[in-house]
């Protein structure tokens, strides 16, 4: 597995709430440097490859992070709960020297995560039992998205794959698929170099939306897809 420059592992949680701000409208906002810090969840000998690959469970009580063991270079999934390491799950050694974890997504209902490993593998791990329960080759690892009910997992990369199914035939000019989000029922929207493609649960393209700007992230809000764009 390809070795990445390790960083000391520090995982912290911060709570953000929405509501009225008890401040006059003319008062300047609080500088980020003065904002209350997050609570340190774990700090120890494990080392996180850069960039860090970690996922937070929907209830915010579990963090799953890819990390190097303290005394060796093997990579593992580190499961943190209540400020302690609950279990570790070594990644398969036969992934190859060029393999590198690049994306992760926590299941919306179950203690499972999907892990995208470059160049073309997706692993599904049961972090409660500490075992790999599925392994799919040929799936893009750039981004992963579970449907809100957890029944469907999409993987975006050089191609778009519904994990457990076949690759979606998409136009060559669309280029790599960078971001993906899924809705209830398994439909998806995927961000490409050419804009957004909307794909139904059967894998057919149902709409296209060309954009002159880069799509940074996508999400399903319960009624429709939302996207965030960055302009150069």
JSON list of C-alpha atoms in Angstrom, two decimals:
[
{"chain": "A", "resi": 1, "resn": "UNK", "atom": "CA", "xyz": [0.00, 0.00, 0.00]},
{"chain": "A", "resi": 2, "resn": "UNK", "atom": "CA", "xyz": [1.39, 3.40, -0.95]},
{"chain": "A", "resi": 3, "resn": "UNK", "atom": "CA", "xyz": [2.91, 5.24, 1.99]},
{"chain": "A", "resi": 4, "resn": "UNK", "atom": "CA", "xyz": [1.71, 8.78, 2.56]},
{"chain": "A", "resi": 5, "resn": "UNK", "atom": "CA", "xyz": [3.35, 11.37, 4.77]},
{"chain": "A", "resi": 6, "resn": "UNK", "atom": "CA", "xyz": [1.93, 10.70, 8.25]},
{"chain": "A", "resi": 7, "resn": "UNK", "atom": "CA", "xyz": [0.67, 13.39, 10.59]},
{"chain": "A", "resi": 8, "resn": "UNK", "atom": "CA", "xyz": [0.13, 13.09, 14.37]},
{"chain": "A", "resi": 9, "resn": "UNK", "atom": "CA", "xyz": [-3.46, 12.03, 14.93]},
{"chain": "A", "resi": 10, "resn": "UNK", "atom": "CA", "xyz": [-5.68, 14.45, 16.83]},
{"chain": "A", "resi": 11, "resn": "UNK", "atom": "CA", "xyz": [-9.44, 14.04, 16.53]},
{"chain": "A", "resi": 12, "resn": "UNK", "atom": "CA", "xyz": [-11.69, 16.72, 17.98]},
{"chain": "A", "resi": 13, "resn": "UNK", "atom": "CA", "xyz": [-15.44, 17.28, 18.04]},
{"chain": "A", "resi": 14, "resn": "UNK", "atom": "CA", "xyz": [-17.14, 20.66, 18.03]},
{"chain": "A", "resi": 15, "resn": "UNK", "atom": "CA", "xyz": [-20.84, 21.40, 18.46]},
{"chain": "A", "resi": 16, "resn": "UNK", "atom": "CA", "xyz": [-22.47, 24.02, 16.24]},
{"chain": "A", "resi": 17, "resn": "UNK", "atom": "CA", "xyz": [-26.03, 25.21, 16.81]},
{"chain": "A", "resi": 18, "resn": "UNK", "atom": "CA", "xyz": [-28.35, 27.46, 14.84]},
{"chain": "A", "resi": 19, "resn": "UNK", "atom": "CA", "xyz": [-30.54, 30.09, 16.37]},
{"chain": "A", "resi": 20, "resn": "UNK", "atom": "CA", "xyz": [-30.87, 33.81, 17.09]},
{"chain": "A", "resi": 21, "resn": "UNK", "atom": "CA", "xyz": [-27.59, 35.52, 17.85]},
{"chain": "A", "resi": 22, "resn": "UNK", "atom": "CA", "xyz": [-27.75, 37.70, 21.00]},
{"chain": "A", "resi": 23, "resn": "UNK", "atom": "CA", "xyz": [-25.80, 40.52, 19.42]},
{"chain": "A", "resi": 24, "resn": "UNK", "atom": "CA", "xyz": [-26.71, 43.88, 17.92]},
{"chain": "A", "resi": 25, "resn": "UNK", "atom": "CA", "xyz": [-26.63, 43.81, 14.10]},
{"chain": "A", "resi": 26, "resn": "UNK", "atom": "CA", "xyz": [-23.92, 46.50, 14.06]},
{"chain": "A", "resi": 27, "resn": "UNK", "atom": "CA", "xyz": [-21.57, 44.53, 16.30]},
{"chain": "A", "resi": 28, "resn": "UNK", "atom": "CA", "xyz": [-18.75, 42.82, 14.37]},
{"chain": "A", "resi": 29, "resn": "UNK", "atom": "CA", "xyz": [-18.75, 39.01, 14.22]},
{"chain": "A", "resi": 30, "resn": "UNK", "atom": "CA", "xyz": [-16.58, 37.01, 16.60]},
{"chain": "A", "resi": 31, "resn": "UNK", "atom": "CA", "xyz": [-13.21, 36.23, 14.97]},
{"chain": "A", "resi": 32, "resn": "UNK", "atom": "CA", "xyz": [-12.61, 32.57, 14.27]},
{"chain": "A", "resi": 33, "resn": "UNK", "atom": "CA", "xyz": [-9.57, 32.67, 16.54]},
{"chain": "A", "resi": 34, "resn": "UNK", "atom": "CA", "xyz": [-11.85, 33.51, 19.50]},
{"chain": "A", "resi": 35, "resn": "UNK", "atom": "CA", "xyz": [-14.47, 30.86, 18.76]},
{"chain": "A", "resi": 36, "resn": "UNK", "atom": "CA", "xyz": [-14.83, 28.10, 21.41]},
{"chain": "A", "resi": 37, "resn": "UNK", "atom": "CA", "xyz": [-12.57, 25.15, 20.58]},
{"chain": "A", "resi": 38, "resn": "UNK", "atom": "CA", "xyz": [-13.79, 21.62, 19.92]},
{"chain": "A", "resi": 39, "resn": "UNK", "atom": "CA", "xyz": [-13.45, 18.84, 22.49]},
{"chain": "A", "resi": 40, "resn": "UNK", "atom": "CA", "xyz": [-10.45, 16.58, 21.96]},
{"chain": "A", "resi": 41, "resn": "UNK", "atom": "CA", "xyz": [-11.78, 13.11, 21.27]},
{"chain": "A", "resi": 42, "resn": "UNK", "atom": "CA", "xyz": [-8.46, 11.32, 20.88]},
{"chain": "A", "resi": 43, "resn": "UNK", "atom": "CA", "xyz": [-4.79, 12.19, 20.76]},
{"chain": "A", "resi": 44, "resn": "UNK", "atom": "CA", "xyz": [-2.20, 9.43, 20.73]},
{"chain": "A", "resi": 45, "resn": "UNK", "atom": "CA", "xyz": [0.46, 7.49, 18.93]},
{"chain": "A", "resi": 46, "resn": "UNK", "atom": "CA", "xyz": [-1.56, 6.63, 15.84]},
{"chain": "A", "resi": 47, "resn": "UNK", "atom": "CA", "xyz": [-0.66, 8.69, 12.75]},
{"chain": "A", "resi": 48, "resn": "UNK", "atom": "CA", "xyz": [-3.06, 9.93, 10.10]},
{"chain": "A", "resi": 49, "resn": "UNK", "atom": "CA", "xyz": [-1.95, 9.93, 6.45]},
{"chain": "A", "resi": 50, "resn": "UNK", "atom": "CA", "xyz": [-2.31, 13.27, 4.71]},
{"chain": "A", "resi": 51, "resn": "UNK", "atom": "CA", "xyz": [-4.93, 14.20, 3.67]},
{"chain": "A", "resi": 52, "resn": "UNK", "atom": "CA", "xyz": [-6.94, 12.70, 6.53]},
{"chain": "A", "resi": 53, "resn": "UNK", "atom": "CA", "xyz": [-9.77, 10.32, 5.67]},
{"chain": "A", "resi": 54, "resn": "UNK", "atom": "CA", "xyz": [-12.41, 10.16, 8.40]},
{"chain": "A", "resi": 55, "resn": "UNK", "atom": "CA", "xyz": [-16.18, 9.92, 8.86]},
{"chain": "A", "resi": 56, "resn": "UNK", "atom": "CA", "xyz": [-18.56, 10.96, 11.63]},
{"chain": "A", "resi": 57, "resn": "UNK", "atom": "CA", "xyz": [-21.60, 8.81, 12.43]},
{"chain": "A", "resi": 58, "resn": "UNK", "atom": "CA", "xyz": [-25.01, 10.51, 12.00]},
{"chain": "A", "resi": 59, "resn": "UNK", "atom": "CA", "xyz": [-25.48, 10.77, 15.78]},
{"chain": "A", "resi": 60, "resn": "UNK", "atom": "CA", "xyz": [-22.01, 12.28, 16.21]},
{"chain": "A", "resi": 61, "resn": "UNK", "atom": "CA", "xyz": [-20.91, 9.62, 18.71]},
{"chain": "A", "resi": 62, "resn": "UNK", "atom": "CA", "xyz": [-18.53, 7.64, 16.51]},
{"chain": "A", "resi": 63, "resn": "UNK", "atom": "CA", "xyz": [-15.55, 8.69, 14.40]},
{"chain": "A", "resi": 64, "resn": "UNK", "atom": "CA", "xyz": [-13.93, 6.28, 11.96]},
{"chain": "A", "resi": 65, "resn": "UNK", "atom": "CA", "xyz": [-10.52, 7.37, 10.70]},
{"chain": "A", "resi": 66, "resn": "UNK", "atom": "CA", "xyz": [-7.83, 5.81, 8.54]},
{"chain": "A", "resi": 67, "resn": "UNK", "atom": "CA", "xyz": [-4.55, 5.79, 10.45]},
{"chain": "A", "resi": 68, "resn": "UNK", "atom": "CA", "xyz": [-1.08, 4.25, 10.64]},
{"chain": "A", "resi": 69, "resn": "UNK", "atom": "CA", "xyz": [-0.36, 2.07, 13.66]},
{"chain": "A", "resi": 70, "resn": "UNK", "atom": "CA", "xyz": [2.09, 3.62, 16.19]},
{"chain": "A", "resi": 71, "resn": "UNK", "atom": "CA", "xyz": [4.98, 1.23, 15.46]},
{"chain": "A", "resi": 72, "resn": "UNK", "atom": "CA", "xyz": [4.42, 0.18, 11.85]},
{"chain": "A", "resi": 73, "resn": "UNK", "atom": "CA", "xyz": [3.24, 1.55, 8.52]},
{"chain": "A", "resi": 74, "resn": "UNK", "atom": "CA", "xyz": [0.20, -0.70, 8.08]},
{"chain": "A", "resi": 75, "resn": "UNK", "atom": "CA", "xyz": [-3.05, 1.21, 7.64]},
{"chain": "A", "resi": 76, "resn": "UNK", "atom": "CA", "xyz": [-6.17, 0.46, 9.65]},
{"chain": "A", "resi": 77, "resn": "UNK", "atom": "CA", "xyz": [-9.62, 1.81, 10.35]},
{"chain": "A", "resi": 78, "resn": "UNK", "atom": "CA", "xyz": [-9.58, 3.28, 13.84]},
{"chain": "A", "resi": 79, "resn": "UNK", "atom": "CA", "xyz": [-13.00, 3.36, 15.53]},
{"chain": "A", "resi": 80, "resn": "UNK", "atom": "CA", "xyz": [-13.31, 6.05, 18.21]},
{"chain": "A", "resi": 81, "resn": "UNK", "atom": "CA", "xyz": [-16.25, 6.21, 20.60]},
{"chain": "A", "resi": 82, "resn": "UNK", "atom": "CA", "xyz": [-16.60, 8.18, 23.83]},
{"chain": "A", "resi": 83, "resn": "UNK", "atom": "CA", "xyz": [-13.00, 9.36, 23.66]},
{"chain": "A", "resi": 84, "resn": "UNK", "atom": "CA", "xyz": [-11.43, 5.92, 23.36]},
{"chain": "A", "resi": 85, "resn": "UNK", "atom": "CA", "xyz": [-10.34, 3.47, 20.69]},
{"chain": "A", "resi": 86, "resn": "UNK", "atom": "CA", "xyz": [-13.07, 0.82, 20.58]},
{"chain": "A", "resi": 87, "resn": "UNK", "atom": "CA", "xyz": [-11.54, -1.33, 17.88]},
{"chain": "A", "resi": 88, "resn": "UNK", "atom": "CA", "xyz": [-9.13, -1.34, 14.99]},
{"chain": "A", "resi": 89, "resn": "UNK", "atom": "CA", "xyz": [-9.64, -2.97, 11.62]},
{"chain": "A", "resi": 90, "resn": "UNK", "atom": "CA", "xyz": [-6.50, -3.51, 9.49]},
{"chain": "A", "resi": 91, "resn": "UNK", "atom": "CA", "xyz": [-6.98, -2.87, 5.80]},
{"chain": "A", "resi": 92, "resn": "UNK", "atom": "CA", "xyz": [-6.37, -5.87, 3.51]},
{"chain": "A", "resi": 93, "resn": "UNK", "atom": "CA", "xyz": [-2.67, -6.30, 2.75]},
{"chain": "A", "resi": 94, "resn": "UNK", "atom": "CA", "xyz": [-3.37, -7.44, -0.82]},
{"chain": "A", "resi": 95, "resn": "UNK", "atom": "CA", "xyz": [-4.72, -4.04, -1.92]},
{"chain": "A", "resi": 96, "resn": "UNK", "atom": "CA", "xyz": [-1.30, -3.40, -3.46]},
{"chain": "A", "resi": 97, "resn": "UNK", "atom": "CA", "xyz": [1.58, -0.98, -2.97]},
{"chain": "A", "resi": 98, "resn": "UNK", "atom": "CA", "xyz": [-0.11, 1.80, -4.99]},
{"chain": "A", "resi": 99, "resn": "UNK", "atom": "CA", "xyz": [-3.36, 1.62, -3.03]},
{"chain": "A", "resi": 100, "resn": "UNK", "atom": "CA", "xyz": [-4.29, 4.71, -0.98]},
{"chain": "A", "resi": 101, "resn": "UNK", "atom": "CA", "xyz": [-7.52, 5.49, 0.92]},
{"chain": "A", "resi": 102, "resn": "UNK", "atom": "CA", "xyz": [-9.05, 8.67, -0.49]},
{"chain": "A", "resi": 103, "resn": "UNK", "atom": "CA", "xyz": [-12.72, 8.80, 0.62]},
{"chain": "A", "resi": 104, "resn": "UNK", "atom": "CA", "xyz": [-15.03, 7.45, 3.30]},
{"chain": "A", "resi": 105, "resn": "UNK", "atom": "CA", "xyz": [-18.78, 7.58, 4.05]},
{"chain": "A", "resi": 106, "resn": "UNK", "atom": "CA", "xyz": [-20.62, 6.43, 7.18]},
{"chain": "A", "resi": 107, "resn": "UNK", "atom": "CA", "xyz": [-23.85, 4.47, 6.71]},
{"chain": "A", "resi": 108, "resn": "UNK", "atom": "CA", "xyz": [-26.87, 6.59, 7.71]},
{"chain": "A", "resi": 109, "resn": "UNK", "atom": "CA", "xyz": [-28.39, 3.92, 9.97]},
{"chain": "A", "resi": 110, "resn": "UNK", "atom": "CA", "xyz": [-25.93, 1.13, 10.68]},
{"chain": "A", "resi": 111, "resn": "UNK", "atom": "CA", "xyz": [-22.38, 0.94, 12.12]},
{"chain": "A", "resi": 112, "resn": "UNK", "atom": "CA", "xyz": [-20.85, 0.57, 8.66]},
{"chain": "A", "resi": 113, "resn": "UNK", "atom": "CA", "xyz": [-18.53, 2.66, 6.54]},
{"chain": "A", "resi": 114, "resn": "UNK", "atom": "CA", "xyz": [-17.66, 2.58, 2.87]},
{"chain": "A", "resi": 115, "resn": "UNK", "atom": "CA", "xyz": [-14.00, 3.28, 2.12]},
{"chain": "A", "resi": 116, "resn": "UNK", "atom": "CA", "xyz": [-12.75, 4.32, -1.32]},
{"chain": "A", "resi": 117, "resn": "UNK", "atom": "CA", "xyz": [-9.23, 3.07, -2.03]},
{"chain": "A", "resi": 118, "resn": "UNK", "atom": "CA", "xyz": [-7.33, 4.36, -5.05]},
{"chain": "A", "resi": 119, "resn": "UNK", "atom": "CA", "xyz": [-7.09, 3.29, -7.79]},
{"chain": "A", "resi": 120, "resn": "UNK", "atom": "CA", "xyz": [-10.32, 1.27, -8.11]},
{"chain": "A", "resi": 121, "resn": "UNK", "atom": "CA", "xyz": [-11.60, -0.42, -4.94]},
{"chain": "A", "resi": 122, "resn": "UNK", "atom": "CA", "xyz": [-14.42, 0.19, -2.48]},
{"chain": "A", "resi": 123, "resn": "UNK", "atom": "CA", "xyz": [-14.48, -1.62, 0.86]},
{"chain": "A", "resi": 124, "resn": "UNK", "atom": "CA", "xyz": [-17.51, -1.83, 3.15]},
{"chain": "A", "resi": 125, "resn": "UNK", "atom": "CA", "xyz": [-16.65, -2.43, 6.80]},
{"chain": "A", "resi": 126, "resn": "UNK", "atom": "CA", "xyz": [-18.84, -3.33, 9.76]},
{"chain": "A", "resi": 127, "resn": "UNK", "atom": "CA", "xyz": [-17.14, -1.27, 12.45]},
{"chain": "A", "resi": 128, "resn": "UNK", "atom": "CA", "xyz": [-19.19, -2.84, 15.25]},
{"chain": "A", "resi": 129, "resn": "UNK", "atom": "CA", "xyz": [-17.95, -6.35, 14.44]},
{"chain": "A", "resi": 130, "resn": "UNK", "atom": "CA", "xyz": [-14.60, -5.18, 13.10]},
{"chain": "A", "resi": 131, "resn": "UNK", "atom": "CA", "xyz": [-14.67, -6.89, 9.72]},
{"chain": "A", "resi": 132, "resn": "UNK", "atom": "CA", "xyz": [-14.74, -6.17, 6.00]},
{"chain": "A", "resi": 133, "resn": "UNK", "atom": "CA", "xyz": [-18.14, -7.29, 4.72]},
{"chain": "A", "resi": 134, "resn": "UNK", "atom": "CA", "xyz": [-17.85, -6.31, 1.04]},
{"chain": "A", "resi": 135, "resn": "UNK", "atom": "CA", "xyz": [-15.12, -5.52, -1.48]},
{"chain": "A", "resi": 136, "resn": "UNK", "atom": "CA", "xyz": [-15.82, -4.15, -4.94]},
{"chain": "A", "resi": 137, "resn": "UNK", "atom": "CA", "xyz": [-13.19, -3.64, -7.64]},
{"chain": "A", "resi": 138, "resn": "UNK", "atom": "CA", "xyz": [-13.69, -1.31, -10.57]},
{"chain": "A", "resi": 139, "resn": "UNK", "atom": "CA", "xyz": [-15.52, 1.27, -8.46]},
{"chain": "A", "resi": 140, "resn": "UNK", "atom": "CA", "xyz": [-14.37, 4.89, -8.44]},
{"chain": "A", "resi": 141, "resn": "UNK", "atom": "CA", "xyz": [-12.96, 6.00, -5.10]},
{"chain": "A", "resi": 142, "resn": "UNK", "atom": "CA", "xyz": [-13.10, 9.81, -5.51]},
{"chain": "A", "resi": 143, "resn": "UNK", "atom": "CA", "xyz": [-16.38, 10.14, -3.61]},
{"chain": "A", "resi": 144, "resn": "UNK", "atom": "CA", "xyz": [-18.95, 7.86, -1.98]},
{"chain": "A", "resi": 145, "resn": "UNK", "atom": "CA", "xyz": [-22.60, 8.44, -1.11]},
{"chain": "A", "resi": 146, "resn": "UNK", "atom": "CA", "xyz": [-25.16, 6.32, 0.70]},
{"chain": "A", "resi": 147, "resn": "UNK", "atom": "CA", "xyz": [-28.84, 6.92, 0.03]},
{"chain": "A", "resi": 148, "resn": "UNK", "atom": "CA", "xyz": [-30.63, 8.26, 3.15]},
{"chain": "A", "resi": 149, "resn": "UNK", "atom": "CA", "xyz": [-32.16, 4.82, 3.82]},
{"chain": "A", "resi": 150, "resn": "UNK", "atom": "CA", "xyz": [-28.79, 3.11, 3.43]},
{"chain": "A", "resi": 151, "resn": "UNK", "atom": "CA", "xyz": [-30.05, 0.77, 0.71]},
{"chain": "A", "resi": 152, "resn": "UNK", "atom": "CA", "xyz": [-27.85, 2.16, -2.08]},
{"chain": "A", "resi": 153, "resn": "UNK", "atom": "CA", "xyz": [-24.18, 3.10, -2.27]},
{"chain": "A", "resi": 154, "resn": "UNK", "atom": "CA", "xyz": [-22.79, 5.10, -5.19]},
{"chain": "A", "resi": 155, "resn": "UNK", "atom": "CA", "xyz": [-19.07, 5.40, -5.96]},
{"chain": "A", "resi": 156, "resn": "UNK", "atom": "CA", "xyz": [-17.68, 8.12, -8.24]},
{"chain": "A", "resi": 157, "resn": "UNK", "atom": "CA", "xyz": [-14.28, 8.15, -9.92]},
{"chain": "A", "resi": 158, "resn": "UNK", "atom": "CA", "xyz": [-13.17, 7.39, -13.46]},
{"chain": "A", "resi": 159, "resn": "UNK", "atom": "CA", "xyz": [-16.64, 5.90, -13.78]},
{"chain": "A", "resi": 160, "resn": "UNK", "atom": "CA", "xyz": [-19.86, 5.99, -11.75]},
{"chain": "A", "resi": 161, "resn": "UNK", "atom": "CA", "xyz": [-20.79, 2.69, -10.10]},
{"chain": "A", "resi": 162, "resn": "UNK", "atom": "CA", "xyz": [-23.78, 1.63, -8.07]},
{"chain": "A", "resi": 163, "resn": "UNK", "atom": "CA", "xyz": [-21.98, -0.66, -5.66]},
{"chain": "A", "resi": 164, "resn": "UNK", "atom": "CA", "xyz": [-23.32, -4.14, -6.06]},
{"chain": "A", "resi": 165, "resn": "UNK", "atom": "CA", "xyz": [-24.42, -3.33, -9.60]},
{"chain": "A", "resi": 166, "resn": "UNK", "atom": "CA", "xyz": [-22.74, -2.33, -12.83]},
{"chain": "A", "resi": 167, "resn": "UNK", "atom": "CA", "xyz": [-21.07, 0.87, -13.97]},
{"chain": "A", "resi": 168, "resn": "UNK", "atom": "CA", "xyz": [-23.36, 3.55, -15.34]},
{"chain": "A", "resi": 169, "resn": "UNK", "atom": "CA", "xyz": [-22.70, 4.23, -19.06]},
{"chain": "A", "resi": 170, "resn": "UNK", "atom": "CA", "xyz": [-21.90, 7.92, -19.08]},
{"chain": "A", "resi": 171, "resn": "UNK", "atom": "CA", "xyz": [-20.63, 10.09, -21.96]},
{"chain": "A", "resi": 172, "resn": "UNK", "atom": "CA", "xyz": [-16.87, 10.19, -22.41]},
{"chain": "A", "resi": 173, "resn": "UNK", "atom": "CA", "xyz": [-16.81, 13.99, -22.53]},
{"chain": "A", "resi": 174, "resn": "UNK", "atom": "CA", "xyz": [-18.11, 14.09, -18.96]},
{"chain": "A", "resi": 175, "resn": "UNK", "atom": "CA", "xyz": [-14.62, 13.19, -17.76]},
{"chain": "A", "resi": 176, "resn": "UNK", "atom": "CA", "xyz": [-13.89, 11.98, -14.22]},
{"chain": "A", "resi": 177, "resn": "UNK", "atom": "CA", "xyz": [-16.75, 12.02, -11.73]},
{"chain": "A", "resi": 178, "resn": "UNK", "atom": "CA", "xyz": [-15.71, 13.97, -8.66]},
{"chain": "A", "resi": 179, "resn": "UNK", "atom": "CA", "xyz": [-18.70, 14.21, -6.35]},
{"chain": "A", "resi": 180, "resn": "UNK", "atom": "CA", "xyz": [-21.88, 12.21, -5.89]},
{"chain": "A", "resi": 181, "resn": "UNK", "atom": "CA", "xyz": [-25.01, 12.44, -3.72]},
{"chain": "A", "resi": 182, "resn": "UNK", "atom": "CA", "xyz": [-27.91, 10.00, -3.45]},
{"chain": "A", "resi": 183, "resn": "UNK", "atom": "CA", "xyz": [-31.61, 10.39, -2.69]},
{"chain": "A", "resi": 184, "resn": "UNK", "atom": "CA", "xyz": [-34.21, 8.10, -1.15]},
{"chain": "A", "resi": 185, "resn": "UNK", "atom": "CA", "xyz": [-34.91, 5.41, -3.72]},
{"chain": "A", "resi": 186, "resn": "UNK", "atom": "CA", "xyz": [-31.32, 5.34, -4.99]},
{"chain": "A", "resi": 187, "resn": "UNK", "atom": "CA", "xyz": [-31.28, 8.11, -7.59]},
{"chain": "A", "resi": 188, "resn": "UNK", "atom": "CA", "xyz": [-28.09, 10.16, -7.75]},
{"chain": "A", "resi": 189, "resn": "UNK", "atom": "CA", "xyz": [-26.56, 13.38, -8.98]},
{"chain": "A", "resi": 190, "resn": "UNK", "atom": "CA", "xyz": [-22.89, 13.37, -9.97]},
{"chain": "A", "resi": 191, "resn": "UNK", "atom": "CA", "xyz": [-20.53, 16.30, -10.52]},
{"chain": "A", "resi": 192, "resn": "UNK", "atom": "CA", "xyz": [-18.30, 16.13, -13.58]},
{"chain": "A", "resi": 193, "resn": "UNK", "atom": "CA", "xyz": [-15.98, 18.51, -15.40]},
{"chain": "A", "resi": 194, "resn": "UNK", "atom": "CA", "xyz": [-18.91, 19.28, -17.69]},
{"chain": "A", "resi": 195, "resn": "UNK", "atom": "CA", "xyz": [-21.53, 19.99, -15.01]},
{"chain": "A", "resi": 196, "resn": "UNK", "atom": "CA", "xyz": [-24.11, 17.87, -13.21]},
{"chain": "A", "resi": 197, "resn": "UNK", "atom": "CA", "xyz": [-25.64, 14.61, -14.39]},
{"chain": "A", "resi": 198, "resn": "UNK", "atom": "CA", "xyz": [-28.83, 13.27, -12.82]},
{"chain": "A", "resi": 199, "resn": "UNK", "atom": "CA", "xyz": [-29.08, 9.47, -12.77]},
{"chain": "A", "resi": 200, "resn": "UNK", "atom": "CA", "xyz": [-32.12, 7.41, -11.79]},
{"chain": "A", "resi": 201, "resn": "UNK", "atom": "CA", "xyz": [-31.99, 4.31, -9.58]},
{"chain": "A", "resi": 202, "resn": "UNK", "atom": "CA", "xyz": [-31.68, 2.08, -12.65]},
{"chain": "A", "resi": 203, "resn": "UNK", "atom": "CA", "xyz": [-28.56, 3.93, -13.80]},
{"chain": "A", "resi": 204, "resn": "UNK", "atom": "CA", "xyz": [-30.07, 5.92, -16.68]},
{"chain": "A", "resi": 205, "resn": "UNK", "atom": "CA", "xyz": [-29.24, 9.59, -17.23]},
{"chain": "A", "resi": 206, "resn": "UNK", "atom": "CA", "xyz": [-32.46, 11.56, -16.87]},
{"chain": "A", "resi": 207, "resn": "UNK", "atom": "CA", "xyz": [-31.13, 15.14, -16.96]},
{"chain": "A", "resi": 208, "resn": "UNK", "atom": "CA", "xyz": [-28.00, 17.24, -17.44]},
{"chain": "A", "resi": 209, "resn": "UNK", "atom": "CA", "xyz": [-27.13, 20.65, -16.13]},
{"chain": "A", "resi": 210, "resn": "UNK", "atom": "CA", "xyz": [-24.08, 22.36, -17.60]},
{"chain": "A", "resi": 211, "resn": "UNK", "atom": "CA", "xyz": [-22.20, 24.66, -15.25]},
{"chain": "A", "resi": 212, "resn": "UNK", "atom": "CA", "xyz": [-19.32, 27.07, -15.88]},
{"chain": "A", "resi": 213, "resn": "UNK", "atom": "CA", "xyz": [-18.02, 26.63, -12.33]},
{"chain": "A", "resi": 214, "resn": "UNK", "atom": "CA", "xyz": [-16.53, 23.80, -10.30]},
{"chain": "A", "resi": 215, "resn": "UNK", "atom": "CA", "xyz": [-18.94, 21.83, -8.09]},
{"chain": "A", "resi": 216, "resn": "UNK", "atom": "CA", "xyz": [-17.31, 21.48, -4.69]},
{"chain": "A", "resi": 217, "resn": "UNK", "atom": "CA", "xyz": [-19.93, 19.36, -2.93]},
{"chain": "A", "resi": 218, "resn": "UNK", "atom": "CA", "xyz": [-23.41, 17.85, -3.27]},
{"chain": "A", "resi": 219, "resn": "UNK", "atom": "CA", "xyz": [-26.12, 16.84, -0.83]},
{"chain": "A", "resi": 220, "resn": "UNK", "atom": "CA", "xyz": [-29.71, 15.56, -0.67]},
{"chain": "A", "resi": 221, "resn": "UNK", "atom": "CA", "xyz": [-31.87, 17.68, 1.65]},
{"chain": "A", "resi": 222, "resn": "UNK", "atom": "CA", "xyz": [-34.98, 15.48, 1.70]},
{"chain": "A", "resi": 223, "resn": "UNK", "atom": "CA", "xyz": [-36.72, 17.28, -1.16]},
{"chain": "A", "resi": 224, "resn": "UNK", "atom": "CA", "xyz": [-34.03, 17.81, -3.76]},
{"chain": "A", "resi": 225, "resn": "UNK", "atom": "CA", "xyz": [-30.34, 17.96, -4.46]},
{"chain": "A", "resi": 226, "resn": "UNK", "atom": "CA", "xyz": [-28.26, 20.94, -3.43]},
{"chain": "A", "resi": 227, "resn": "UNK", "atom": "CA", "xyz": [-24.81, 21.84, -4.70]},
{"chain": "A", "resi": 228, "resn": "UNK", "atom": "CA", "xyz": [-21.99, 24.18, -3.69]},
{"chain": "A", "resi": 229, "resn": "UNK", "atom": "CA", "xyz": [-19.84, 25.79, -6.37]},
{"chain": "A", "resi": 230, "resn": "UNK", "atom": "CA", "xyz": [-16.52, 27.59, -6.37]},
{"chain": "A", "resi": 231, "resn": "UNK", "atom": "CA", "xyz": [-15.52, 30.17, -8.91]},
{"chain": "A", "resi": 232, "resn": "UNK", "atom": "CA", "xyz": [-11.87, 30.74, -9.74]}
]
